[in-house]
PDB file of C-alpha atoms in Angstrom:
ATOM      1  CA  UNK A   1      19.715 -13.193  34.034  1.00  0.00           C
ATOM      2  CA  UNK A   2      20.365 -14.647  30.566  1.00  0.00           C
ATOM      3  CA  UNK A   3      22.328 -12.714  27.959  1.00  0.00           C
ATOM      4  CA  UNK A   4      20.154 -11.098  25.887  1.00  0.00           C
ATOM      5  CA  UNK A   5      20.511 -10.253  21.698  1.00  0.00           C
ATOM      6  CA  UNK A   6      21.073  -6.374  21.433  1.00  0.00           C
ATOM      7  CA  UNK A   7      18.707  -4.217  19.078  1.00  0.00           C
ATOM      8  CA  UNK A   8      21.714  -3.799  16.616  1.00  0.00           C
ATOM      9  CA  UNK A   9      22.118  -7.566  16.474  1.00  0.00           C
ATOM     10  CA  UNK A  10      18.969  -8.230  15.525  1.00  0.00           C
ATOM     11  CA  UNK A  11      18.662  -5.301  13.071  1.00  0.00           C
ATOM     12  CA  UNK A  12      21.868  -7.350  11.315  1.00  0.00           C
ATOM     13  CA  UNK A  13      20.213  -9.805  11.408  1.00  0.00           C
ATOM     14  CA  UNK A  14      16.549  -8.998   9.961  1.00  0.00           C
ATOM     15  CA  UNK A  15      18.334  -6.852   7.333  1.00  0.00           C
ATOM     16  CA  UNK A  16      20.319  -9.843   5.927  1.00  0.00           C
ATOM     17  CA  UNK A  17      17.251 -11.558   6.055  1.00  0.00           C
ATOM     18  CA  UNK A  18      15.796  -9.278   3.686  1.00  0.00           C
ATOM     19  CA  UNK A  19      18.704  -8.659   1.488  1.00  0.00           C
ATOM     20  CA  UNK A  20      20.837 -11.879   2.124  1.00  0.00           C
ATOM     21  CA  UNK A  21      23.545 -10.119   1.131  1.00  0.00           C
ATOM     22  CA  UNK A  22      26.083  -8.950   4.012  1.00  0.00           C
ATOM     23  CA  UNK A  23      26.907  -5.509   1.770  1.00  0.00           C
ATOM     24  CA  UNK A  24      23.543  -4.389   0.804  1.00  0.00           C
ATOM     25  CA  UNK A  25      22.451  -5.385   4.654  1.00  0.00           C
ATOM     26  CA  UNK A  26      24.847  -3.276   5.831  1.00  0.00           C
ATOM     27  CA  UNK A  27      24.493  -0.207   3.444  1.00  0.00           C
ATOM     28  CA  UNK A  28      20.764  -0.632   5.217  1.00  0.00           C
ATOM     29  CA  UNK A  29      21.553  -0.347   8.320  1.00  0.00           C
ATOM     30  CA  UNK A  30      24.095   2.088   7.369  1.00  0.00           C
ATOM     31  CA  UNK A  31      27.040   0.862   8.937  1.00  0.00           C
ATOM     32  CA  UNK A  32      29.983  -0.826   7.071  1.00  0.00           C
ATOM     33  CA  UNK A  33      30.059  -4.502   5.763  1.00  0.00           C
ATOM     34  CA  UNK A  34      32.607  -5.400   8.317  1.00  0.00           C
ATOM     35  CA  UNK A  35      30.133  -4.054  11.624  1.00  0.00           C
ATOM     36  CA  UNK A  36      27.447  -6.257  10.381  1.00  0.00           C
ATOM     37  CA  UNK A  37      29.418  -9.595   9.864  1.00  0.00           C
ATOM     38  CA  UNK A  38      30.698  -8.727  13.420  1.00  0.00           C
ATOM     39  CA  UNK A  39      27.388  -8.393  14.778  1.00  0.00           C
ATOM     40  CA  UNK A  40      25.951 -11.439  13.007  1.00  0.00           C
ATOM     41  CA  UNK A  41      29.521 -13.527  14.767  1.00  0.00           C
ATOM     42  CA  UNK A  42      28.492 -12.102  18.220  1.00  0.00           C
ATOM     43  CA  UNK A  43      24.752 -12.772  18.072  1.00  0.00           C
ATOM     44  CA  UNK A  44      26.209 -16.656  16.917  1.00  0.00           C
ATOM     45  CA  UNK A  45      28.620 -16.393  19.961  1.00  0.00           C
ATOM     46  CA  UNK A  46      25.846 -15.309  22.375  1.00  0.00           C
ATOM     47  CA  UNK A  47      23.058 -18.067  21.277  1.00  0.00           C
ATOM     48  CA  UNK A  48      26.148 -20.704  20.296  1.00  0.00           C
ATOM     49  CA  UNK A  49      24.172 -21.087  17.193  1.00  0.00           C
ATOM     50  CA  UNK A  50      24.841 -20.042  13.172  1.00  0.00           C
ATOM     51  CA  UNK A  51      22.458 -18.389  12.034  1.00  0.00           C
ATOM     52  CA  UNK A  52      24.016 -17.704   8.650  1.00  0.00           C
ATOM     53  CA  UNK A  53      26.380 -19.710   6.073  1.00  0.00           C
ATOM     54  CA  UNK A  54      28.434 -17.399   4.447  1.00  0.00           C
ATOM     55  CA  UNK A  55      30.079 -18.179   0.887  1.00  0.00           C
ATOM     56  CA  UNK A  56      31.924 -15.767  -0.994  1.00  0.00           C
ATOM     57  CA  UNK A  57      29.017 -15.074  -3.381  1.00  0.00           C
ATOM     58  CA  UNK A  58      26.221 -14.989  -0.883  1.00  0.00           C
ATOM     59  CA  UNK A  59      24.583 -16.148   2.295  1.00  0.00           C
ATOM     60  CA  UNK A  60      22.112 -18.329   2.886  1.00  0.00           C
ATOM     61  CA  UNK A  61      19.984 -17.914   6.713  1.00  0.00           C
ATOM     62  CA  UNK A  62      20.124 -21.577   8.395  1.00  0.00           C
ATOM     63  CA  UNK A  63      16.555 -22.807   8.960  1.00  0.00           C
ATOM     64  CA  UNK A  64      17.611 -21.638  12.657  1.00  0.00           C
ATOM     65  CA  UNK A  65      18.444 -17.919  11.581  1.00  0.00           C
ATOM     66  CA  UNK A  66      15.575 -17.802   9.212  1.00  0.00           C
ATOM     67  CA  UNK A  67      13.600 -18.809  12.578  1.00  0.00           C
ATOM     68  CA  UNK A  68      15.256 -15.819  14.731  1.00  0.00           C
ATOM     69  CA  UNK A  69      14.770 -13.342  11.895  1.00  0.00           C
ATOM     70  CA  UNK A  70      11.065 -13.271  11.819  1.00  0.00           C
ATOM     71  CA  UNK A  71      11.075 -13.306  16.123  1.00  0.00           C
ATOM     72  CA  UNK A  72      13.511 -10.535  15.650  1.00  0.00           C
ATOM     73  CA  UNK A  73      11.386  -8.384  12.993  1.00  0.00           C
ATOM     74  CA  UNK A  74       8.526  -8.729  15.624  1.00  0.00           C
ATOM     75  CA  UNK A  75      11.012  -7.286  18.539  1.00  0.00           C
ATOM     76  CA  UNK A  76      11.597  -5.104  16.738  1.00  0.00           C
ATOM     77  CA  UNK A  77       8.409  -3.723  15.843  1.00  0.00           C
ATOM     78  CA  UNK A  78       7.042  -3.751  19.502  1.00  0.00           C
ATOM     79  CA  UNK A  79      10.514  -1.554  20.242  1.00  0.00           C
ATOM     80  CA  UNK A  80       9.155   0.971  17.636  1.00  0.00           C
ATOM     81  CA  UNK A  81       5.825   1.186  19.074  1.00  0.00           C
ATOM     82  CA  UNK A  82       7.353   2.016  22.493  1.00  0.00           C
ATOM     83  CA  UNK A  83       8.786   4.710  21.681  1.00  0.00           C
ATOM     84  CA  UNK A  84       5.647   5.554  19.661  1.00  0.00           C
ATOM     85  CA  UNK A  85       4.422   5.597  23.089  1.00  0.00           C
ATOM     86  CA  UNK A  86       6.691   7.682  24.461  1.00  0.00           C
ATOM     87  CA  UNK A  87       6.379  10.675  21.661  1.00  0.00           C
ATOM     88  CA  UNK A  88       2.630  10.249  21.443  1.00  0.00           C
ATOM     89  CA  UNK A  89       2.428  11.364  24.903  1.00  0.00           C
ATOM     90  CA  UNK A  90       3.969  14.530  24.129  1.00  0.00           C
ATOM     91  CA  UNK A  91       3.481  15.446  20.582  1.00  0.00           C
ATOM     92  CA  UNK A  92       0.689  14.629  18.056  1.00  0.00           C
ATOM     93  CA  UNK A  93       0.799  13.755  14.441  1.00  0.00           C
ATOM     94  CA  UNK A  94       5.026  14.926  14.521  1.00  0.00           C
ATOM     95  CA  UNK A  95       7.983  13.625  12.946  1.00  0.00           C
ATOM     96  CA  UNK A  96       8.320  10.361  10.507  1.00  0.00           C
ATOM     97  CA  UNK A  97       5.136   8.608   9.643  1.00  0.00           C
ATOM     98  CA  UNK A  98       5.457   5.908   7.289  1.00  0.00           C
ATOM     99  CA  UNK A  99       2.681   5.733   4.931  1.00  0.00           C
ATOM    100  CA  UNK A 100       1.982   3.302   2.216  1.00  0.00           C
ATOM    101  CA  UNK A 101      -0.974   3.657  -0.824  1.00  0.00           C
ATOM    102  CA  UNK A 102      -2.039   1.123  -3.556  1.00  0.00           C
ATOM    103  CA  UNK A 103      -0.963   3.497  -7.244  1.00  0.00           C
ATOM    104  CA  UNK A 104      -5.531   3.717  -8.018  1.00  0.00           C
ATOM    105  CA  UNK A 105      -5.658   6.148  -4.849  1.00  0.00           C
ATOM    106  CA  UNK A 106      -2.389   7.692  -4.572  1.00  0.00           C
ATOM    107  CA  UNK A 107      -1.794   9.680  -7.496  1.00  0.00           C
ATOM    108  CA  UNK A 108      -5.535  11.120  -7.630  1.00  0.00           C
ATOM    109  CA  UNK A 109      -6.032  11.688  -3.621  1.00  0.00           C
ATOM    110  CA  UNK A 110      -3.067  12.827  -1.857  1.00  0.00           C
ATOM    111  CA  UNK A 111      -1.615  15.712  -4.752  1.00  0.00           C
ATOM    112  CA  UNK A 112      -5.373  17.085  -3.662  1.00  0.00           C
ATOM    113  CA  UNK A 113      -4.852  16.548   0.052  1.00  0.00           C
ATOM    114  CA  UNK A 114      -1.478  16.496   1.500  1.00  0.00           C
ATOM    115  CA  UNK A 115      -1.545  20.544   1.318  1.00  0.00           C
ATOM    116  CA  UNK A 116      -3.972  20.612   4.424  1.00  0.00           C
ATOM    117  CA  UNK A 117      -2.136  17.821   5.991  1.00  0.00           C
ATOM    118  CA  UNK A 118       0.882  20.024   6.286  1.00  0.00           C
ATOM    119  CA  UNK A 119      -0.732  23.238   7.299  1.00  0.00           C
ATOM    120  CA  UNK A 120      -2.542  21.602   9.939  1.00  0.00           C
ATOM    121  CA  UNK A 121       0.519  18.991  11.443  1.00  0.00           C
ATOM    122  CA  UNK A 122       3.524  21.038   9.817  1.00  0.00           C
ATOM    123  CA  UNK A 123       5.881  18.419  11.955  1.00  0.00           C
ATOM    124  CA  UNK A 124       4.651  15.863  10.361  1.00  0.00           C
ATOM    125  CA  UNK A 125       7.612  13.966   7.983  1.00  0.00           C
ATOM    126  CA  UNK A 126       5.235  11.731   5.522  1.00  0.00           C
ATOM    127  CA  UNK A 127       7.271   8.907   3.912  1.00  0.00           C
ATOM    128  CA  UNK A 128       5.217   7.451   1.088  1.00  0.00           C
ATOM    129  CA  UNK A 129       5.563   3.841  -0.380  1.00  0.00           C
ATOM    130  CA  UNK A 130       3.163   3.126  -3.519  1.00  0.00           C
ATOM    131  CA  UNK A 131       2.389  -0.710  -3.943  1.00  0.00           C
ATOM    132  CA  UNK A 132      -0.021  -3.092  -4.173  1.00  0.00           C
ATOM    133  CA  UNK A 133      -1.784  -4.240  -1.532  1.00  0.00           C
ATOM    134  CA  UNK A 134      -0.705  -7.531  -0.352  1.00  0.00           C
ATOM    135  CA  UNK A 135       2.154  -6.365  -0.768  1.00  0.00           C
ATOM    136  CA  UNK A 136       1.809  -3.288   1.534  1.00  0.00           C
ATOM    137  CA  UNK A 137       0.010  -5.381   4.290  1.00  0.00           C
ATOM    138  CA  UNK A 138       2.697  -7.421   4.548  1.00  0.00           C
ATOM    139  CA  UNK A 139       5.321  -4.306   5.098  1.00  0.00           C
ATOM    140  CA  UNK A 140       2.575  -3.092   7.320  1.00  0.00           C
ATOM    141  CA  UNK A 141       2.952  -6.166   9.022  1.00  0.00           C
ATOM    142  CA  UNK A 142       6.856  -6.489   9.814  1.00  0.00           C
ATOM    143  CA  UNK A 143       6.927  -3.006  10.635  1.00  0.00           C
ATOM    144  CA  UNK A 144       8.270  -1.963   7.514  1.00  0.00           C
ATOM    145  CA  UNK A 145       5.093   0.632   7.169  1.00  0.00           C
ATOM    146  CA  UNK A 146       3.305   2.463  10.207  1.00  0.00           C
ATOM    147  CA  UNK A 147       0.061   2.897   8.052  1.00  0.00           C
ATOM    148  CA  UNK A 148      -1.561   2.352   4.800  1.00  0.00           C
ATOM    149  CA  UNK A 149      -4.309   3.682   2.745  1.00  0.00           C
ATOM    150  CA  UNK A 150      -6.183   1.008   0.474  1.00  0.00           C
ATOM    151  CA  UNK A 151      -9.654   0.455  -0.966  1.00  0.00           C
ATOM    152  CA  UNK A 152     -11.780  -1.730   0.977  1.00  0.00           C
ATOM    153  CA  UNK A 153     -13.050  -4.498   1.643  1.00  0.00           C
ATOM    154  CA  UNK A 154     -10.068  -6.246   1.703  1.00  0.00           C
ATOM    155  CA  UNK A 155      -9.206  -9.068   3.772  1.00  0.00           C
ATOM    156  CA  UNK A 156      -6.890  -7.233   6.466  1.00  0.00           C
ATOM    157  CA  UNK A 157      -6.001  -9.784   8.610  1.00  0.00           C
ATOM    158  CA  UNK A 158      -7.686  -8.621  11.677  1.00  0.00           C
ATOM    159  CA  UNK A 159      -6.154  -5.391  11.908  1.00  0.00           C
ATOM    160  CA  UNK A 160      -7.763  -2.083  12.623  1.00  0.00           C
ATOM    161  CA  UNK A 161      -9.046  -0.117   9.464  1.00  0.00           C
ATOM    162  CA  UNK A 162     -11.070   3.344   9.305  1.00  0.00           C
ATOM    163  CA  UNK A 163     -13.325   4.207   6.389  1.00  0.00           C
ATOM    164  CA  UNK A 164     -12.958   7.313   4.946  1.00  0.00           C
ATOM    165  CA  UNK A 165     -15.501   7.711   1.976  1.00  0.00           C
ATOM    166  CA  UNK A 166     -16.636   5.730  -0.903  1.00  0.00           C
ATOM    167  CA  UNK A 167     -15.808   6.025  -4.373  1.00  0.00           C
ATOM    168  CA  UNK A 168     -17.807   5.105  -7.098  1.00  0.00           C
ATOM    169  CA  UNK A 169     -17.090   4.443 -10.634  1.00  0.00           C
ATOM    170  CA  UNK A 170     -17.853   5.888 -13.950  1.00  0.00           C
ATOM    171  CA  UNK A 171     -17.866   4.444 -17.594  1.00  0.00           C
ATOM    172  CA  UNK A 172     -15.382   5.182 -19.858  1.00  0.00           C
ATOM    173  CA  UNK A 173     -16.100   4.743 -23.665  1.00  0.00           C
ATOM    174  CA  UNK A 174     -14.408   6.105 -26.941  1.00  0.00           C
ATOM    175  CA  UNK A 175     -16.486   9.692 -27.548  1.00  0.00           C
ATOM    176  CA  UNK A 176     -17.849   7.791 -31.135  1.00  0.00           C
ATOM    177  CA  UNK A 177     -18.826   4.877 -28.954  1.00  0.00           C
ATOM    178  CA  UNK A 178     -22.819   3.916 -29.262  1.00  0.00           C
ATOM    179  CA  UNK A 179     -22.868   4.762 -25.125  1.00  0.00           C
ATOM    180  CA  UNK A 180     -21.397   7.563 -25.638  1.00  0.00           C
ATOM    181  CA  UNK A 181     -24.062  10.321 -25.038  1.00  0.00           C
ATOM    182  CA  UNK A 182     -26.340   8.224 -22.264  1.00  0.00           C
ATOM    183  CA  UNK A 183     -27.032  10.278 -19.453  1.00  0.00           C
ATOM    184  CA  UNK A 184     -26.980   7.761 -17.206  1.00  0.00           C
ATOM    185  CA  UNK A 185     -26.233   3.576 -17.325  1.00  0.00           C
ATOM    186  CA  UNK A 186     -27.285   0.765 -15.940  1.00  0.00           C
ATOM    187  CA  UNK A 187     -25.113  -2.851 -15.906  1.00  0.00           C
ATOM    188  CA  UNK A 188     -27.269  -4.594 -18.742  1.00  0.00           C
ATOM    189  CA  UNK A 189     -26.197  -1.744 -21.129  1.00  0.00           C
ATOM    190  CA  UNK A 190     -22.743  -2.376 -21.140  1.00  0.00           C
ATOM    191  CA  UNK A 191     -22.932  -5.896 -20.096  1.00  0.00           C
ATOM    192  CA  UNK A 192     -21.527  -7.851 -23.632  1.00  0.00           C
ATOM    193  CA  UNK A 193     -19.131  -4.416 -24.690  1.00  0.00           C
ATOM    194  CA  UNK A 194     -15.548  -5.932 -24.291  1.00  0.00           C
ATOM    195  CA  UNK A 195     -14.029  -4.276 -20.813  1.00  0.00           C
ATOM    196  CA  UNK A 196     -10.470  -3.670 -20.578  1.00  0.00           C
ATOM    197  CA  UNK A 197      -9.051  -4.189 -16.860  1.00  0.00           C
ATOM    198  CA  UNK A 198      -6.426  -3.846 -14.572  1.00  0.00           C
ATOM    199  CA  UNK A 199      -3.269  -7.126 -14.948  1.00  0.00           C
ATOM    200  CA  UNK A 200      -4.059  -9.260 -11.177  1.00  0.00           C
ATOM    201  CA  UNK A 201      -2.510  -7.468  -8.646  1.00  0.00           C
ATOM    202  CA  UNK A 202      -4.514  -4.531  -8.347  1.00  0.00           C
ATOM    203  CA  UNK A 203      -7.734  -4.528  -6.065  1.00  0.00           C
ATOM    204  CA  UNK A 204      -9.869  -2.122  -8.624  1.00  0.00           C
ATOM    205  CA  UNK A 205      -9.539  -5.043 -11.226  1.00  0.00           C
ATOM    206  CA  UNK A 206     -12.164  -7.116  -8.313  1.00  0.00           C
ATOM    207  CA  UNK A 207     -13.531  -4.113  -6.513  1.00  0.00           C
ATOM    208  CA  UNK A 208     -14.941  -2.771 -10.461  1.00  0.00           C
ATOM    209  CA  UNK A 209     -15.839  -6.278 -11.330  1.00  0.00           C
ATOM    210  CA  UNK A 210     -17.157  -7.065  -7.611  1.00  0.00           C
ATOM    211  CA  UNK A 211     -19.532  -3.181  -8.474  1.00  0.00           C
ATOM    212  CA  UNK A 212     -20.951  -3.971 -11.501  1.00  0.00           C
ATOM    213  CA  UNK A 213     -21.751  -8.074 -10.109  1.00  0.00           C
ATOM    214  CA  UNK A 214     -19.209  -9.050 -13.161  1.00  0.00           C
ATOM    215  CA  UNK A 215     -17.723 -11.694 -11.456  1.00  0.00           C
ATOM    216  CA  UNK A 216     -15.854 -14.389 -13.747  1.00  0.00           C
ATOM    217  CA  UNK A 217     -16.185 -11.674 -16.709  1.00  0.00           C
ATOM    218  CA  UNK A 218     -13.711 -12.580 -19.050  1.00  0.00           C
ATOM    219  CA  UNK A 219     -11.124  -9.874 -20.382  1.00  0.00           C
ATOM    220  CA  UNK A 220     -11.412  -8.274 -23.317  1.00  0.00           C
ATOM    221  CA  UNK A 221      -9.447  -9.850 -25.912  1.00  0.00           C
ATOM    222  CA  UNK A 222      -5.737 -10.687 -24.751  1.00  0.00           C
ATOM    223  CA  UNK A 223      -5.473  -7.307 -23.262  1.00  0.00           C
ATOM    224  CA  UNK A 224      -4.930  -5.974 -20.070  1.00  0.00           C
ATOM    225  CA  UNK A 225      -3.426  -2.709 -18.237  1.00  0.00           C
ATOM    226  CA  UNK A 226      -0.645  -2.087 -15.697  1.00  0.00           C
ATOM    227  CA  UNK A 227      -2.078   1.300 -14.936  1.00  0.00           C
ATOM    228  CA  UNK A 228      -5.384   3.469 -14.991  1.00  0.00           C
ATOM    229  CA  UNK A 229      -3.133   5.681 -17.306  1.00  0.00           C
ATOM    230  CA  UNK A 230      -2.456   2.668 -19.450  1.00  0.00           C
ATOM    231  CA  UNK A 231      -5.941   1.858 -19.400  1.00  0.00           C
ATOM    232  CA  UNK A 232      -7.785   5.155 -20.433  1.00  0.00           C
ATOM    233  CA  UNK A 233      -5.294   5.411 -23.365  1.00  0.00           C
ATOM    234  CA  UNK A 234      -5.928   2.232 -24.397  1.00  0.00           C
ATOM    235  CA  UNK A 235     -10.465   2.852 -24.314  1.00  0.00           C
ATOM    236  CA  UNK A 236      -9.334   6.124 -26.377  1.00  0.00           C
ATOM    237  CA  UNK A 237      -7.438   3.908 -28.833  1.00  0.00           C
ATOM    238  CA  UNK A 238     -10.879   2.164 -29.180  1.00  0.00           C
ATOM    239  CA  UNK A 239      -9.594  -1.192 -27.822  1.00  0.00           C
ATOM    240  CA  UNK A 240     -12.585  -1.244 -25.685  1.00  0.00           C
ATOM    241  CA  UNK A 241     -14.388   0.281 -22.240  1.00  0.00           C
ATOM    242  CA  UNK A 242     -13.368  -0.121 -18.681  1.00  0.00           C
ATOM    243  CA  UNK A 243     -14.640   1.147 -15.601  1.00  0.00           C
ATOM    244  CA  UNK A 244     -13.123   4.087 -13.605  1.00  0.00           C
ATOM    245  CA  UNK A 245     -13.060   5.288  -9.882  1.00  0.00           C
ATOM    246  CA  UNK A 246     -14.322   8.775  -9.092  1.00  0.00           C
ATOM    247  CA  UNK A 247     -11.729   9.453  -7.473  1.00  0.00           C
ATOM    248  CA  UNK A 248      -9.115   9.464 -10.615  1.00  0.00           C
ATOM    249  CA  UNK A 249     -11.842  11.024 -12.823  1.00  0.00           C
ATOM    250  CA  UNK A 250     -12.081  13.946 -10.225  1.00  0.00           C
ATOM    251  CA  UNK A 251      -8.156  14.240 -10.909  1.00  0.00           C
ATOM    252  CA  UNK A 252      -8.684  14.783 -14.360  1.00  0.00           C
ATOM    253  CA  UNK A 253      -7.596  11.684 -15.444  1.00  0.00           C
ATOM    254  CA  UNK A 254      -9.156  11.630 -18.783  1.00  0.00           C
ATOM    255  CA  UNK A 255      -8.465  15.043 -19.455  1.00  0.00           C
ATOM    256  CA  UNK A 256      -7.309  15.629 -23.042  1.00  0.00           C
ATOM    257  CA  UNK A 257      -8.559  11.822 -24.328  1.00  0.00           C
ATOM    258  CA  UNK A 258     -11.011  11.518 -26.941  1.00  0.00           C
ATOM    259  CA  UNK A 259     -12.781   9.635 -23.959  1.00  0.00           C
ATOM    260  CA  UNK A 260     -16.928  10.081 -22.504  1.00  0.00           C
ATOM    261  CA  UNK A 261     -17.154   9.732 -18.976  1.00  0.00           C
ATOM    262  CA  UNK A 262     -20.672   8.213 -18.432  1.00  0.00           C
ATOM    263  CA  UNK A 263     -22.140   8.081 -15.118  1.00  0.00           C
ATOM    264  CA  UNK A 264     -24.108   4.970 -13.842  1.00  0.00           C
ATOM    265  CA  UNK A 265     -27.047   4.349 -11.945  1.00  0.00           C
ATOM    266  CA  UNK A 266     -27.431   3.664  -8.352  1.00  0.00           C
ATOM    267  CA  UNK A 267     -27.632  -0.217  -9.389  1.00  0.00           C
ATOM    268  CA  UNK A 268     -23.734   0.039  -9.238  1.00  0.00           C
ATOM    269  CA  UNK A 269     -21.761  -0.626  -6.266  1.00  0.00           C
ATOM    270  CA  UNK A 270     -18.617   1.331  -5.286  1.00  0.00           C
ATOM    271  CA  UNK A 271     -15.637   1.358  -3.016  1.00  0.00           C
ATOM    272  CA  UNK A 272     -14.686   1.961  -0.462  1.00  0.00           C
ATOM    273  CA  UNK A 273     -11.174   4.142   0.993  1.00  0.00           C
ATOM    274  CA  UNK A 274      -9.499   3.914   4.173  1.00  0.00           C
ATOM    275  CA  UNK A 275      -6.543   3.409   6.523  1.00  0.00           C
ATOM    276  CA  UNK A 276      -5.411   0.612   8.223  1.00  0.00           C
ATOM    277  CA  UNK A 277      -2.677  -0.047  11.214  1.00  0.00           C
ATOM    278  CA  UNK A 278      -1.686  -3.149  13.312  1.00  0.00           C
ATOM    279  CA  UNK A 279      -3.538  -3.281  16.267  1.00  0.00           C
ATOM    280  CA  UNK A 280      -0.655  -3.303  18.564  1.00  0.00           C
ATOM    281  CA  UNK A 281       0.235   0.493  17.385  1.00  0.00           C
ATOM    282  CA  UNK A 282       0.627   3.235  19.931  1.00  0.00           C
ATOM    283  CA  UNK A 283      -0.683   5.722  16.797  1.00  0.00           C
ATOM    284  CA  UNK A 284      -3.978   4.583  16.483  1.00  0.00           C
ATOM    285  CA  UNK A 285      -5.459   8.099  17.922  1.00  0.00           C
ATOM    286  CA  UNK A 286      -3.334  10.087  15.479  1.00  0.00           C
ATOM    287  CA  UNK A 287      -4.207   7.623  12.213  1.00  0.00           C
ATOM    288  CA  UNK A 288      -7.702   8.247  13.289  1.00  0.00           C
ATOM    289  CA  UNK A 289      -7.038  12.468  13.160  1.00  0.00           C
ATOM    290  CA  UNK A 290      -5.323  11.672   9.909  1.00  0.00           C
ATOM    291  CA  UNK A 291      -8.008   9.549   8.573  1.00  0.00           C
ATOM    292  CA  UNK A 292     -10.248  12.407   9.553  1.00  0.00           C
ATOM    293  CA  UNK A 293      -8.426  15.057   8.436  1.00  0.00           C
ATOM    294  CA  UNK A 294      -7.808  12.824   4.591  1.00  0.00           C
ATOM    295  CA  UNK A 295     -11.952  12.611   4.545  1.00  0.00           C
ATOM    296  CA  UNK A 296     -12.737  16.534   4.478  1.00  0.00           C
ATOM    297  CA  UNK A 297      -9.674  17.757   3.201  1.00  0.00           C
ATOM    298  CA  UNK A 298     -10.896  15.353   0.085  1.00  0.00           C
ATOM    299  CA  UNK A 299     -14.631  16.142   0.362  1.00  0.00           C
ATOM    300  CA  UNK A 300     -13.604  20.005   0.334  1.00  0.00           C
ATOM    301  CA  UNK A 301     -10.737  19.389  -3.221  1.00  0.00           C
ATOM    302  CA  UNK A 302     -14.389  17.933  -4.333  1.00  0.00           C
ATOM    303  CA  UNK A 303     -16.829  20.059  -3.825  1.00  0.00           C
ATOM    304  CA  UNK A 304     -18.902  17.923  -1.698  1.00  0.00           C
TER     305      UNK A 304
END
């Protein structure tokens, strides 16, 4: 039987992948700079390969090592879900469950919901991670993340995804603003106002656009937002409207603002929230509970 890489080999070696740096790989793995360069030698021994080339600045993977280090993230990943396995068997919803949430649900959902979560699964260890998407499908992807909540649709790269509610959005106008006291609105009303948006990155820039069929709408002026926070002080400053989810009006998010909220017709699309996990997980039964469990807990903070 051929000698085999050990886990700790290739967590050395994924982690200076990540980092290339033998220091900060090491303070990851939490063992001292000298372990890890040992490892990384005896994984070289064992394959008679260099994986690494090591200067006195930095390290640089060979195209070899870079090669290893993504089979070895995926090794390691399938060794996580067995012992998923194992503790699913046993216990449900318990210890660490990495979690990660794009910042337009986060803030305004899980203050309101991770109370229940804990009373019902007090075992549970959540470890949240707030980014944007392709960013957290990617960590979801390597392992980094168990299981993240996003707005769909989104292009998830075949893996599995639960739905949890939709979210629709509201108008947000300064209170002097012509719009200002409509009841309701429809898209033509607001179609030529200037609307402030989201910078790229963020999925409610396309999912608000993608509602209202605004496709290809220019921004208003030069200016855009880095956050809903950013972006409701900036309508109150009268730079312009935008277009907010439910879900962070519900939070209060305009609270205090010399903002109107204005709803809009049924015309208007919305979005929609859920959780999605690689296929290969062992978890998939207790995401499902949690998904569950995120729907009323969120329908009850609401009133509906």
């Amino acid at each position: 039987m051929k000698n085999l890489p050990s886990m700790k080999q290739l967590q050395y070696l994924a982690a200076l992948a990540e980092y290339r740096h033998f220091g900060q790989a090491a303070e990851s793995c939490f063992v001292t700079q000298s372990t890890l360069s040992a490892g990384i030698r005896d994984l070289e021994d064992l394959l008679q390969a260099k994986v690494a080339e090591r200067t006195n600045r930095s390290v640089m993977l060979t195209p070899l090592g870079e090669r290893l280090a993504a089979m070895g993230k995926t090794v390691l990943r399938l060794a996580e879900d067995m012992v998923d396995v194992a503790h699913q068997s046993s216990e449900f919803l318990t210890g660490a469950l990495r979690l990660g949430v794009i910042p337009t649900i986060g803030p305004y959902l899980l203050p309101r919901v991770l109370p229940a979560i804990h009373r019902q699964y007090p075992n549970l260890e959540l470890f949240l991670r707030e980014d944007y998407t392709d960013r957290l499908l990617e960590q979801l992807k390597d392992g980094t993340l168990d299981v993240i909540l996003i707005a769909l649709p989104y292009d998830t790269n075949g893996m599995d995804s639960l739905t949890l509610f939709s979210d629709g959005f509201v108008l947000a106008c300064p209170e002097y603003h012509s719009l200002a006291g409509r009841k309701s609105l429809d898209i033509d009303a607001f179609a030529d106002e200037p609307l402030l948006l989201l910078e790229e990155g963020h999925c409610l820039r396309r999912h608000a656009l993608e509602a209202c069929r605004l496709e290809g709408r220019d921004k208003a002026g030069n200016f855009e937002a880095t956050s809903m926070p950013t972006l409701v002080q900036m309508v109150a400053m009268g730079m312009g409207l935008t277009l907010l989810p439910q879900l962070a009006v519900d939070a209060g998010i305009a609270n205090g603002l010399d903002i109107a909220l204005v709803p809009l017709g049924d015309t208007v699309g919305t979005r929609d929230v859920g959780l999605v996990w690689r296929t290969t997980s062992a978890r998939a039964d207790e995401f499902r509970a949690l998904g569950d469990l995120l729907a009323v807990a969120k329908a009850k903070s609401s009133g509906t």
